[in-house]
N, C-alpha and C. Protein backbone atom coordinates (compact mmCIF):
# COMPACT_ATOMS: atom_id res chain seq x y z
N UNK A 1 0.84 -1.18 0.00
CA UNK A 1 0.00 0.00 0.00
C UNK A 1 0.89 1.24 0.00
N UNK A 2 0.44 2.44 -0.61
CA UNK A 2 1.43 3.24 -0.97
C UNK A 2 1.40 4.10 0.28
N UNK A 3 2.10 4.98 1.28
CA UNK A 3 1.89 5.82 1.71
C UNK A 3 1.85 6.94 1.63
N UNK A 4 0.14 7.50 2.11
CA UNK A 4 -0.11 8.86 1.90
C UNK A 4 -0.81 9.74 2.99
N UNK A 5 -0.05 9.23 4.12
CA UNK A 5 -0.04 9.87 5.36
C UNK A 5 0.04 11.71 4.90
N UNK A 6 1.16 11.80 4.23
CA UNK A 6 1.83 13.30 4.49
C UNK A 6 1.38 13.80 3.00
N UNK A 7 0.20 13.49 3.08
CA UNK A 7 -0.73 14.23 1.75
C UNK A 7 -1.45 15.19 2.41
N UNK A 8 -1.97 16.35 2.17
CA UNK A 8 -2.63 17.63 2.84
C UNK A 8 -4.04 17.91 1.56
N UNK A 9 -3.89 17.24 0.33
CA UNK A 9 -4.90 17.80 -0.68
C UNK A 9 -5.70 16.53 -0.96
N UNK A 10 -5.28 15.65 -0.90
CA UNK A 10 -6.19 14.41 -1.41
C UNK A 10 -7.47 13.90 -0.53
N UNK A 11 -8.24 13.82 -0.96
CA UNK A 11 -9.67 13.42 -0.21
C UNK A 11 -10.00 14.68 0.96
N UNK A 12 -9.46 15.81 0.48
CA UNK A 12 -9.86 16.73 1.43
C UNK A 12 -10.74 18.19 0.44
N UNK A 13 -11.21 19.04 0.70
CA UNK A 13 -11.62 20.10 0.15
C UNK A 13 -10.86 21.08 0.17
N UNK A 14 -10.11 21.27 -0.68
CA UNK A 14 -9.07 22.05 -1.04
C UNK A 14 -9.56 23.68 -2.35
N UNK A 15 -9.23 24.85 -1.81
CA UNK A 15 -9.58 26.19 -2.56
C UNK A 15 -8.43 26.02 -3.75
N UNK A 16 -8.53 26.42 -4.71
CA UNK A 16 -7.83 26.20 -6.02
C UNK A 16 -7.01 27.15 -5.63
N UNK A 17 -5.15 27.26 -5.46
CA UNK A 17 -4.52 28.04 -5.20
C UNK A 17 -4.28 29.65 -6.32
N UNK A 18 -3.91 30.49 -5.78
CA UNK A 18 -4.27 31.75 -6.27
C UNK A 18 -3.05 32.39 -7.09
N UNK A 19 -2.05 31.31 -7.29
CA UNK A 19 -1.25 31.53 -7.90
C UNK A 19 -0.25 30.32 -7.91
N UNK A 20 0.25 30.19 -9.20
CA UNK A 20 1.52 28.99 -9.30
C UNK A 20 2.20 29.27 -8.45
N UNK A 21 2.78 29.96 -7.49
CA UNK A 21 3.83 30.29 -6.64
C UNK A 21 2.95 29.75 -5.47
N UNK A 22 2.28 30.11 -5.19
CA UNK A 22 1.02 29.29 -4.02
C UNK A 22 0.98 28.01 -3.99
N UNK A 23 0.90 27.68 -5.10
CA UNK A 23 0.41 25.61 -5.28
C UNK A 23 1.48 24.93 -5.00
N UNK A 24 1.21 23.80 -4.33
CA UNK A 24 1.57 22.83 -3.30
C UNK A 24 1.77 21.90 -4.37
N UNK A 25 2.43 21.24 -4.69
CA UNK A 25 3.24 20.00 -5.58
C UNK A 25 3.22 18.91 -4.75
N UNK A 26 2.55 17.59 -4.18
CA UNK A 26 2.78 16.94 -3.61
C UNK A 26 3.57 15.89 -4.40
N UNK A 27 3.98 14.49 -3.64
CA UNK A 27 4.53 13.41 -4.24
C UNK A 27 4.21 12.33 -3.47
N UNK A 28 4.51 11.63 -4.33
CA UNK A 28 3.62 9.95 -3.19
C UNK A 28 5.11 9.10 -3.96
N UNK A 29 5.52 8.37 -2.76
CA UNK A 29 6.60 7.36 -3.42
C UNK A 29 6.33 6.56 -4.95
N UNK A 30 7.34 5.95 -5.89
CA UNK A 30 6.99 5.06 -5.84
C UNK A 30 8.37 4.56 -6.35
N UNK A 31 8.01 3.30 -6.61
CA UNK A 31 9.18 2.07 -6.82
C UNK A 31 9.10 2.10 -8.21
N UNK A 32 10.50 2.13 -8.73
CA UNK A 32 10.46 1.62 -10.16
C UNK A 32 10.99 0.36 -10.70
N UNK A 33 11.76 -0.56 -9.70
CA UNK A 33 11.39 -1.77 -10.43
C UNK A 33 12.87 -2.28 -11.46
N UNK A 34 12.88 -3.62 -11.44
CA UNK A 34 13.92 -3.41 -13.33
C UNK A 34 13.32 -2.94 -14.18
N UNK A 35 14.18 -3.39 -15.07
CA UNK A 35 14.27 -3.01 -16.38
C UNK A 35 13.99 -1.49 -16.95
N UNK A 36 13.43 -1.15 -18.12
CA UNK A 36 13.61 0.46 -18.44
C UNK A 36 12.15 1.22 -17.57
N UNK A 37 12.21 2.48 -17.76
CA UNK A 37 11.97 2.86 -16.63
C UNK A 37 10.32 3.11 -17.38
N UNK A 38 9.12 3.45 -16.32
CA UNK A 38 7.81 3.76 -16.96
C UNK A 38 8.02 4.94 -17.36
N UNK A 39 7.19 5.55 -18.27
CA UNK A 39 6.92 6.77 -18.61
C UNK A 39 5.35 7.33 -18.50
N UNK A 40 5.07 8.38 -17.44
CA UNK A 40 4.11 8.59 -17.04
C UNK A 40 3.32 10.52 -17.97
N UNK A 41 2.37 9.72 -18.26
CA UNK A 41 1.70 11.10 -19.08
C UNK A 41 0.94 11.67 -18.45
N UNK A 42 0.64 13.03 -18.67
CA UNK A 42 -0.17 13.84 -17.45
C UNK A 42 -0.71 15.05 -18.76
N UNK A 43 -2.29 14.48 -19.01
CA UNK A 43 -2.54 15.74 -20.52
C UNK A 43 -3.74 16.88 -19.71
N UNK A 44 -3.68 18.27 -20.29
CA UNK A 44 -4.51 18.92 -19.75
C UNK A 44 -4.77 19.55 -20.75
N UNK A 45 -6.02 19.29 -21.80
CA UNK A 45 -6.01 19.40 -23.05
C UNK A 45 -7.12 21.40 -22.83
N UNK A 46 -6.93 21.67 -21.53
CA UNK A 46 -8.23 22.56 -21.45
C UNK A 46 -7.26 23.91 -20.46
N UNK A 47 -5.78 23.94 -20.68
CA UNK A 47 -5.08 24.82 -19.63
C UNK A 47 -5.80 26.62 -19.94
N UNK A 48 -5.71 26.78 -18.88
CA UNK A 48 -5.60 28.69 -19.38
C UNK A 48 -4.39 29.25 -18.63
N UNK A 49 -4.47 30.43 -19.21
CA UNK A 49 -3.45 31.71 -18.26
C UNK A 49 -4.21 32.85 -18.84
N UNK A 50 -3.26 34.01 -18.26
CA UNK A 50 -3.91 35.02 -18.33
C UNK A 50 -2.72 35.89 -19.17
N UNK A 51 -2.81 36.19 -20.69
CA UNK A 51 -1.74 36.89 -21.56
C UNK A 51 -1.54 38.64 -20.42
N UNK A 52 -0.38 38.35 -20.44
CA UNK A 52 0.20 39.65 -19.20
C UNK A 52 0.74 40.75 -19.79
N UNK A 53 -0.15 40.91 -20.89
CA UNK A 53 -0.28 42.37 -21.09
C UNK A 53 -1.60 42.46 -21.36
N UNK A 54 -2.57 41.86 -21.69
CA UNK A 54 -4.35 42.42 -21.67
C UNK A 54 -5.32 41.61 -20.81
N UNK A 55 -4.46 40.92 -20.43
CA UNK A 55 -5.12 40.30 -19.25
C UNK A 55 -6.52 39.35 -19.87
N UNK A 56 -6.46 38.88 -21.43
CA UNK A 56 -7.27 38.15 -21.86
C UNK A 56 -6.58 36.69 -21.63
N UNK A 57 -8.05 36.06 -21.88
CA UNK A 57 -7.22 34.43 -21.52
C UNK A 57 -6.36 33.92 -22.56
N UNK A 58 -5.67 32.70 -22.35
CA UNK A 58 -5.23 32.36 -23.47
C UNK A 58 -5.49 30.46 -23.01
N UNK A 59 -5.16 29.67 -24.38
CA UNK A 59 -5.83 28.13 -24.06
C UNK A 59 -4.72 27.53 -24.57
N UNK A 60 -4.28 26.32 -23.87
CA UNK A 60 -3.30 25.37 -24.71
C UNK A 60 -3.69 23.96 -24.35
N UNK A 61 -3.32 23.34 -24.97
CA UNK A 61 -3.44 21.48 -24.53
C UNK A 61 -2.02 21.05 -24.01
N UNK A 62 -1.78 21.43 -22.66
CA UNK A 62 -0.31 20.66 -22.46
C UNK A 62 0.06 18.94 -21.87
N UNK A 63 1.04 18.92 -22.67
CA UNK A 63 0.95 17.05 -22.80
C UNK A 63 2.57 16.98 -22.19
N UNK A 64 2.49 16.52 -20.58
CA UNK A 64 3.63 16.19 -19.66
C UNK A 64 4.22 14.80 -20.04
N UNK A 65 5.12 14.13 -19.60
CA UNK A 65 5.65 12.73 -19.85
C UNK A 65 7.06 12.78 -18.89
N UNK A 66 6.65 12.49 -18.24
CA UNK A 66 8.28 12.04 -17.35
C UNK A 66 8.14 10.59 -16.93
N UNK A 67 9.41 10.19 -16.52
CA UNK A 67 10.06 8.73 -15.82
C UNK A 67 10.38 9.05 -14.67
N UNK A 68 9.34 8.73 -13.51
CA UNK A 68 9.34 8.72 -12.27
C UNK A 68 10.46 8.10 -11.52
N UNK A 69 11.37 8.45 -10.57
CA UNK A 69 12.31 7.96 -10.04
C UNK A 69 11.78 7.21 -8.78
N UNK A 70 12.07 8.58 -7.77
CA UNK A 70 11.80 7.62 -6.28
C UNK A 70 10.23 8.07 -5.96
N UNK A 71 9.51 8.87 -6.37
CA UNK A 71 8.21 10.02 -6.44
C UNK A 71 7.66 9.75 -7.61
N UNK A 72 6.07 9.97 -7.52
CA UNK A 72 5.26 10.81 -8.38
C UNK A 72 5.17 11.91 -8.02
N UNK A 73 4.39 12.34 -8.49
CA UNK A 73 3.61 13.60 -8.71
C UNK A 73 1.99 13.15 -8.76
N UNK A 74 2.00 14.00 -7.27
CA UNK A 74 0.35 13.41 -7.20
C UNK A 74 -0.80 13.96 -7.62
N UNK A 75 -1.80 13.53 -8.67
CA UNK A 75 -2.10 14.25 -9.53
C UNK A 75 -3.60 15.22 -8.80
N UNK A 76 -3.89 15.13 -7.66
CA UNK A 76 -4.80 15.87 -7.39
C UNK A 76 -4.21 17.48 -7.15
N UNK A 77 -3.26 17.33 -6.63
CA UNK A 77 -2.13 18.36 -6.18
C UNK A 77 -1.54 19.39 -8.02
N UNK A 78 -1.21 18.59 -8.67
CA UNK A 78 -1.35 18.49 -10.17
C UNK A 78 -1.96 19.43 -10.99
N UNK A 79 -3.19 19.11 -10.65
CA UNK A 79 -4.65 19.88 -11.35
C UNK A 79 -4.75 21.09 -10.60
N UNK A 80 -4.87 21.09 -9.05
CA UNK A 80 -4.41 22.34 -8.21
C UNK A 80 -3.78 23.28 -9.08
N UNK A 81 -2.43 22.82 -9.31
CA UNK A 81 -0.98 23.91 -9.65
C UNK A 81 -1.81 24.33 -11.06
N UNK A 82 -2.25 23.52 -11.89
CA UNK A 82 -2.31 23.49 -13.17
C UNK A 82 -3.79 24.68 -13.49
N UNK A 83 -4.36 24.78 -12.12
CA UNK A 83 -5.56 25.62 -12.45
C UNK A 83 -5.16 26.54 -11.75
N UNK A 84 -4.01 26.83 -11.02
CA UNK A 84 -3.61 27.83 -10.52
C UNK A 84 -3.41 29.16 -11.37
N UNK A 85 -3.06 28.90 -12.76
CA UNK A 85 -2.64 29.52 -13.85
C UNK A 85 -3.50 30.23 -14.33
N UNK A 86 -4.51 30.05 -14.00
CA UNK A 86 -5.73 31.00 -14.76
C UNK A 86 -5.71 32.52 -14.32
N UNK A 87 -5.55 32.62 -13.08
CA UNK A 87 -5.30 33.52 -12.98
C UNK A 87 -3.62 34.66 -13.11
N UNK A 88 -3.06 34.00 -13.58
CA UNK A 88 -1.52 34.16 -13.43
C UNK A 88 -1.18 34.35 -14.88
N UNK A 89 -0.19 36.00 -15.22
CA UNK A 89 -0.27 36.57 -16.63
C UNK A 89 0.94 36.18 -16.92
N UNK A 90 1.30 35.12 -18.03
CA UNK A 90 2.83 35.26 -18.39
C UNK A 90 2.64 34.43 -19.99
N UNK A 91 3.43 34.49 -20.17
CA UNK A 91 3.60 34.05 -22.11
C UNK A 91 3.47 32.93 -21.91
N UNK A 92 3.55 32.48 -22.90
CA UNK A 92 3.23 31.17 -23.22
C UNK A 92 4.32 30.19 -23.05
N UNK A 93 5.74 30.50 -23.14
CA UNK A 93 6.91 29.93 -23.21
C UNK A 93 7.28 29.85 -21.39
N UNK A 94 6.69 31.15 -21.02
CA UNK A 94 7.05 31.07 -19.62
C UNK A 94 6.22 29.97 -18.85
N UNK A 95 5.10 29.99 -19.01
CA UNK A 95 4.28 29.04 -18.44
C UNK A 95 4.35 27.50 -18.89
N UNK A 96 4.69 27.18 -19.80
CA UNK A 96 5.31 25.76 -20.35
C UNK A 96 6.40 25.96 -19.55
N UNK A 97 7.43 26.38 -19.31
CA UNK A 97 8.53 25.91 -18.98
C UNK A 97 8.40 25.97 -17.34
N UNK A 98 7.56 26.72 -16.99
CA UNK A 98 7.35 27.07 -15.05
C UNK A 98 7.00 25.66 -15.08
N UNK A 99 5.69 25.29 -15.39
CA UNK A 99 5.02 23.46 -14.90
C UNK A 99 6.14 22.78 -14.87
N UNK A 100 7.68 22.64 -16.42
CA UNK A 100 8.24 21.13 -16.22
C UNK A 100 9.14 22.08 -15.04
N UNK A 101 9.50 22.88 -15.07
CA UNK A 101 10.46 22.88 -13.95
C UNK A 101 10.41 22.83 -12.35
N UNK A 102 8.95 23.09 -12.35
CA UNK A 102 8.04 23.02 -10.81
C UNK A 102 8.20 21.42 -10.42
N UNK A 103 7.96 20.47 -11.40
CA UNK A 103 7.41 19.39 -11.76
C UNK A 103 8.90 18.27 -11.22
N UNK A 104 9.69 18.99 -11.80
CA UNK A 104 10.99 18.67 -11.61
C UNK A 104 11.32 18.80 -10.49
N UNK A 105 11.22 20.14 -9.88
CA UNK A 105 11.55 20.52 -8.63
C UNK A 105 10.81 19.34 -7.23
N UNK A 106 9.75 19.32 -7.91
CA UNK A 106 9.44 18.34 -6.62
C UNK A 106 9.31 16.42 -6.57
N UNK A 107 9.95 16.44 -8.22
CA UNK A 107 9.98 14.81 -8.07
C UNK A 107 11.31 14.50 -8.77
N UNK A 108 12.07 15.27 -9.05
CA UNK A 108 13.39 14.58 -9.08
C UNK A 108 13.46 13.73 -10.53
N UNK A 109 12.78 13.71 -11.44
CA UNK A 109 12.62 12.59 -12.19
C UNK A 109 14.21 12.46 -12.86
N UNK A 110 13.84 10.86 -13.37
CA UNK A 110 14.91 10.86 -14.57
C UNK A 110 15.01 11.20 -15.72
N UNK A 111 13.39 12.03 -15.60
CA UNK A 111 13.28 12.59 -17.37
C UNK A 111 12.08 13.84 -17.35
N UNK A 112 11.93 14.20 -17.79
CA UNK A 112 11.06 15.04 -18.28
C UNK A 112 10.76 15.75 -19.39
N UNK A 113 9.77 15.63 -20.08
CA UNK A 113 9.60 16.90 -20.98
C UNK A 113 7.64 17.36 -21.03
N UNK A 114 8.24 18.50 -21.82
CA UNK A 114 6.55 19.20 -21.56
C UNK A 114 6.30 19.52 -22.89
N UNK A 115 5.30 19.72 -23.56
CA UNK A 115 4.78 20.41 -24.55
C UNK A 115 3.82 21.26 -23.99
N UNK A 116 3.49 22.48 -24.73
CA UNK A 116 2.32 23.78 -24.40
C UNK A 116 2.10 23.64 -25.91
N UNK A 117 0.64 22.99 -26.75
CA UNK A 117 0.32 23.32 -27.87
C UNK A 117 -0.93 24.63 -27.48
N UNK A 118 -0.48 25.91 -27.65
CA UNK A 118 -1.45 27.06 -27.76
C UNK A 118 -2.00 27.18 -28.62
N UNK A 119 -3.37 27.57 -28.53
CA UNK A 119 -4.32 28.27 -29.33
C UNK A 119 -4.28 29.28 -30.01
N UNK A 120 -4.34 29.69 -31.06
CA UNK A 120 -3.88 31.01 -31.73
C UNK A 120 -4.34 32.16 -30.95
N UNK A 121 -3.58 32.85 -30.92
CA UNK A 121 -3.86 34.75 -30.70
C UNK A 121 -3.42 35.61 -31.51
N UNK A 122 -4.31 36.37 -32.38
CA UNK A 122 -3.43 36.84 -33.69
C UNK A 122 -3.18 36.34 -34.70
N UNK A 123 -3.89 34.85 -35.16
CA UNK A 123 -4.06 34.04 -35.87
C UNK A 123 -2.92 32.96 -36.03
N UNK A 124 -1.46 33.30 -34.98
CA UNK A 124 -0.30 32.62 -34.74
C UNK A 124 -0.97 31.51 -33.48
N UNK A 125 -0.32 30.53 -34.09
CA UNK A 125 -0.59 29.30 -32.60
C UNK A 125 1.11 29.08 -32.28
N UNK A 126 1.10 29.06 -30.47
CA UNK A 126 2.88 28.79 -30.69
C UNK A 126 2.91 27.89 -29.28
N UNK A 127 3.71 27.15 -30.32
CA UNK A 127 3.95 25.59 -29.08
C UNK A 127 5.31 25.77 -28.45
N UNK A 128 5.39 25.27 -27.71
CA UNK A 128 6.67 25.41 -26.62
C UNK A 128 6.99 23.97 -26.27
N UNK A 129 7.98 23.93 -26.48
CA UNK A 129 8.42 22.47 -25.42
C UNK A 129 9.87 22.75 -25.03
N UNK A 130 9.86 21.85 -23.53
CA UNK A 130 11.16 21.32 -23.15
C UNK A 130 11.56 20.35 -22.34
N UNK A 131 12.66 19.93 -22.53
CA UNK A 131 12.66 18.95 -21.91
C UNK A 131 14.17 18.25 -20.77
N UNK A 132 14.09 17.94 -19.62
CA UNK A 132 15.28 18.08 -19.23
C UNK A 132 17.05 17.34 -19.42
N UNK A 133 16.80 16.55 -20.73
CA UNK A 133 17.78 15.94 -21.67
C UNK A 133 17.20 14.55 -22.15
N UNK A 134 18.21 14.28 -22.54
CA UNK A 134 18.14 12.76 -23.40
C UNK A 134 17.37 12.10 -22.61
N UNK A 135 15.89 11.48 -23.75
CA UNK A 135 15.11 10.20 -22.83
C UNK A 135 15.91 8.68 -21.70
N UNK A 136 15.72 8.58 -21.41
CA UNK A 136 16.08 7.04 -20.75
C UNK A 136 16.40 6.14 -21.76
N UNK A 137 17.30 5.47 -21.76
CA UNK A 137 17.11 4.30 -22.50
C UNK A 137 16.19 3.23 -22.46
N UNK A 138 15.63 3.01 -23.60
CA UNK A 138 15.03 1.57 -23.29
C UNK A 138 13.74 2.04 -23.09
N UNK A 139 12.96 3.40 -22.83
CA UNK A 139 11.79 3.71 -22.42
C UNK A 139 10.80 4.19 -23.76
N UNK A 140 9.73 3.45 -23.38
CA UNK A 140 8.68 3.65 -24.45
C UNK A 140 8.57 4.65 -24.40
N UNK A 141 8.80 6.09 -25.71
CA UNK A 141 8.00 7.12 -25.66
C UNK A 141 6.92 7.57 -27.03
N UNK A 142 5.91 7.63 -26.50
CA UNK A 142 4.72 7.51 -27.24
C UNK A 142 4.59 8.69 -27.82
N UNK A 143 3.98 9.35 -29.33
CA UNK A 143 3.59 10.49 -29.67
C UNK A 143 2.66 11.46 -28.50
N UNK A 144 3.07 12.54 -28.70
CA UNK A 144 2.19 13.31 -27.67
C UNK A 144 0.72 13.51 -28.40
N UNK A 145 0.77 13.10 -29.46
CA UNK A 145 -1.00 12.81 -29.52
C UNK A 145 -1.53 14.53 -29.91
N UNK A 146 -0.86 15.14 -30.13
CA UNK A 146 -1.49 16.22 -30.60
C UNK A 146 -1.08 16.74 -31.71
N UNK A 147 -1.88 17.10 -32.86
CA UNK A 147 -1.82 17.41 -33.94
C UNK A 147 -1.86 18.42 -34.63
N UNK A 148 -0.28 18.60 -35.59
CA UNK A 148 0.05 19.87 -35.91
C UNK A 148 -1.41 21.08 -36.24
N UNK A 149 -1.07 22.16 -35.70
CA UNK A 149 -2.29 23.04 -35.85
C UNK A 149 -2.99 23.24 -37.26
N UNK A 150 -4.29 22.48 -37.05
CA UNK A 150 -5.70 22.92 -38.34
C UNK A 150 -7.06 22.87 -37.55
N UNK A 151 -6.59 23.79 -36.22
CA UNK A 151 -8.41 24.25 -35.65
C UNK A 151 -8.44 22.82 -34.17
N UNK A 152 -6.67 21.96 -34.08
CA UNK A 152 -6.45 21.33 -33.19
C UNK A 152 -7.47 20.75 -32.22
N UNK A 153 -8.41 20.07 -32.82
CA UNK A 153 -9.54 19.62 -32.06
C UNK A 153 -10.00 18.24 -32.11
């Protein structure tokens, strides 16, 4: 059984934090086992922020994938951080790269990368990715499943 004693958000009623700098990143152990390592996807095909100069929204589908080491990333905690953003004004490149590095920050992985596929503003759509180096060996990595921009739906 996994322990989740020192969880504070799960099965509790939790206020959606008021800013990415606010949100709580939890982690729950886990074991990885032989052979190559899992690769865990985390899609939020419905993100917002707030463009920080007109303070209009903006929409992307971001598609996570890391190889969990000694931690997850627990995904109620997850959705928290991830809706934290709505209210929070920064580009598009900034906010793709804040999640993998938050993401990082609190699970250590052996891998990571992020995609931000945005919604046009200005009739430009602009995707962002990064990632924190060379995949794992040996690890399945699957298309991120999202498709070059024609109305991305």
């Amino acid at each position: 059984m996994t322990d989740t004693k020192n969880l504070t958000q799960l099965g509790t009623n939790v206020e959606a934090p008021q800013s990415p700098e606010a949100a709580v990143l939890e982690t729950v152990p886990f074991s990885r086992g032989d052979g190559p390592p899992a690769i865990v996807r985390f899609t939020c095909p419905e993100f917002t922020s707030l463009c920080p100069v007109t303070g209009q929204p903006d929409f992307a589908h971001i598609v996570i994938d890391y190889a969990p080491d000694a931690v997850l990333v627990e995904s109620k905690s997850l959705k928290l951080f991830m809706t934290s953003f709505r209210n929070h004004g920064a580009f598009h490149e900034e906010c793709t790269v804040m999640i993998g590095r938050r993401i990082v920050a609190a699970t250590k992985p052996l891998w990571l990368r992020i995609g931000g596929y945005w919604y046009p503003r200005g009739g430009i759509p602009i995707d962002v990715f990064w990632q924190t180096g060379a995949p794992p060996e040996g690890a399945w990595l699957p298309d991120t499943g999202v498709a070059p921009y024609r109305g991305r739906g």
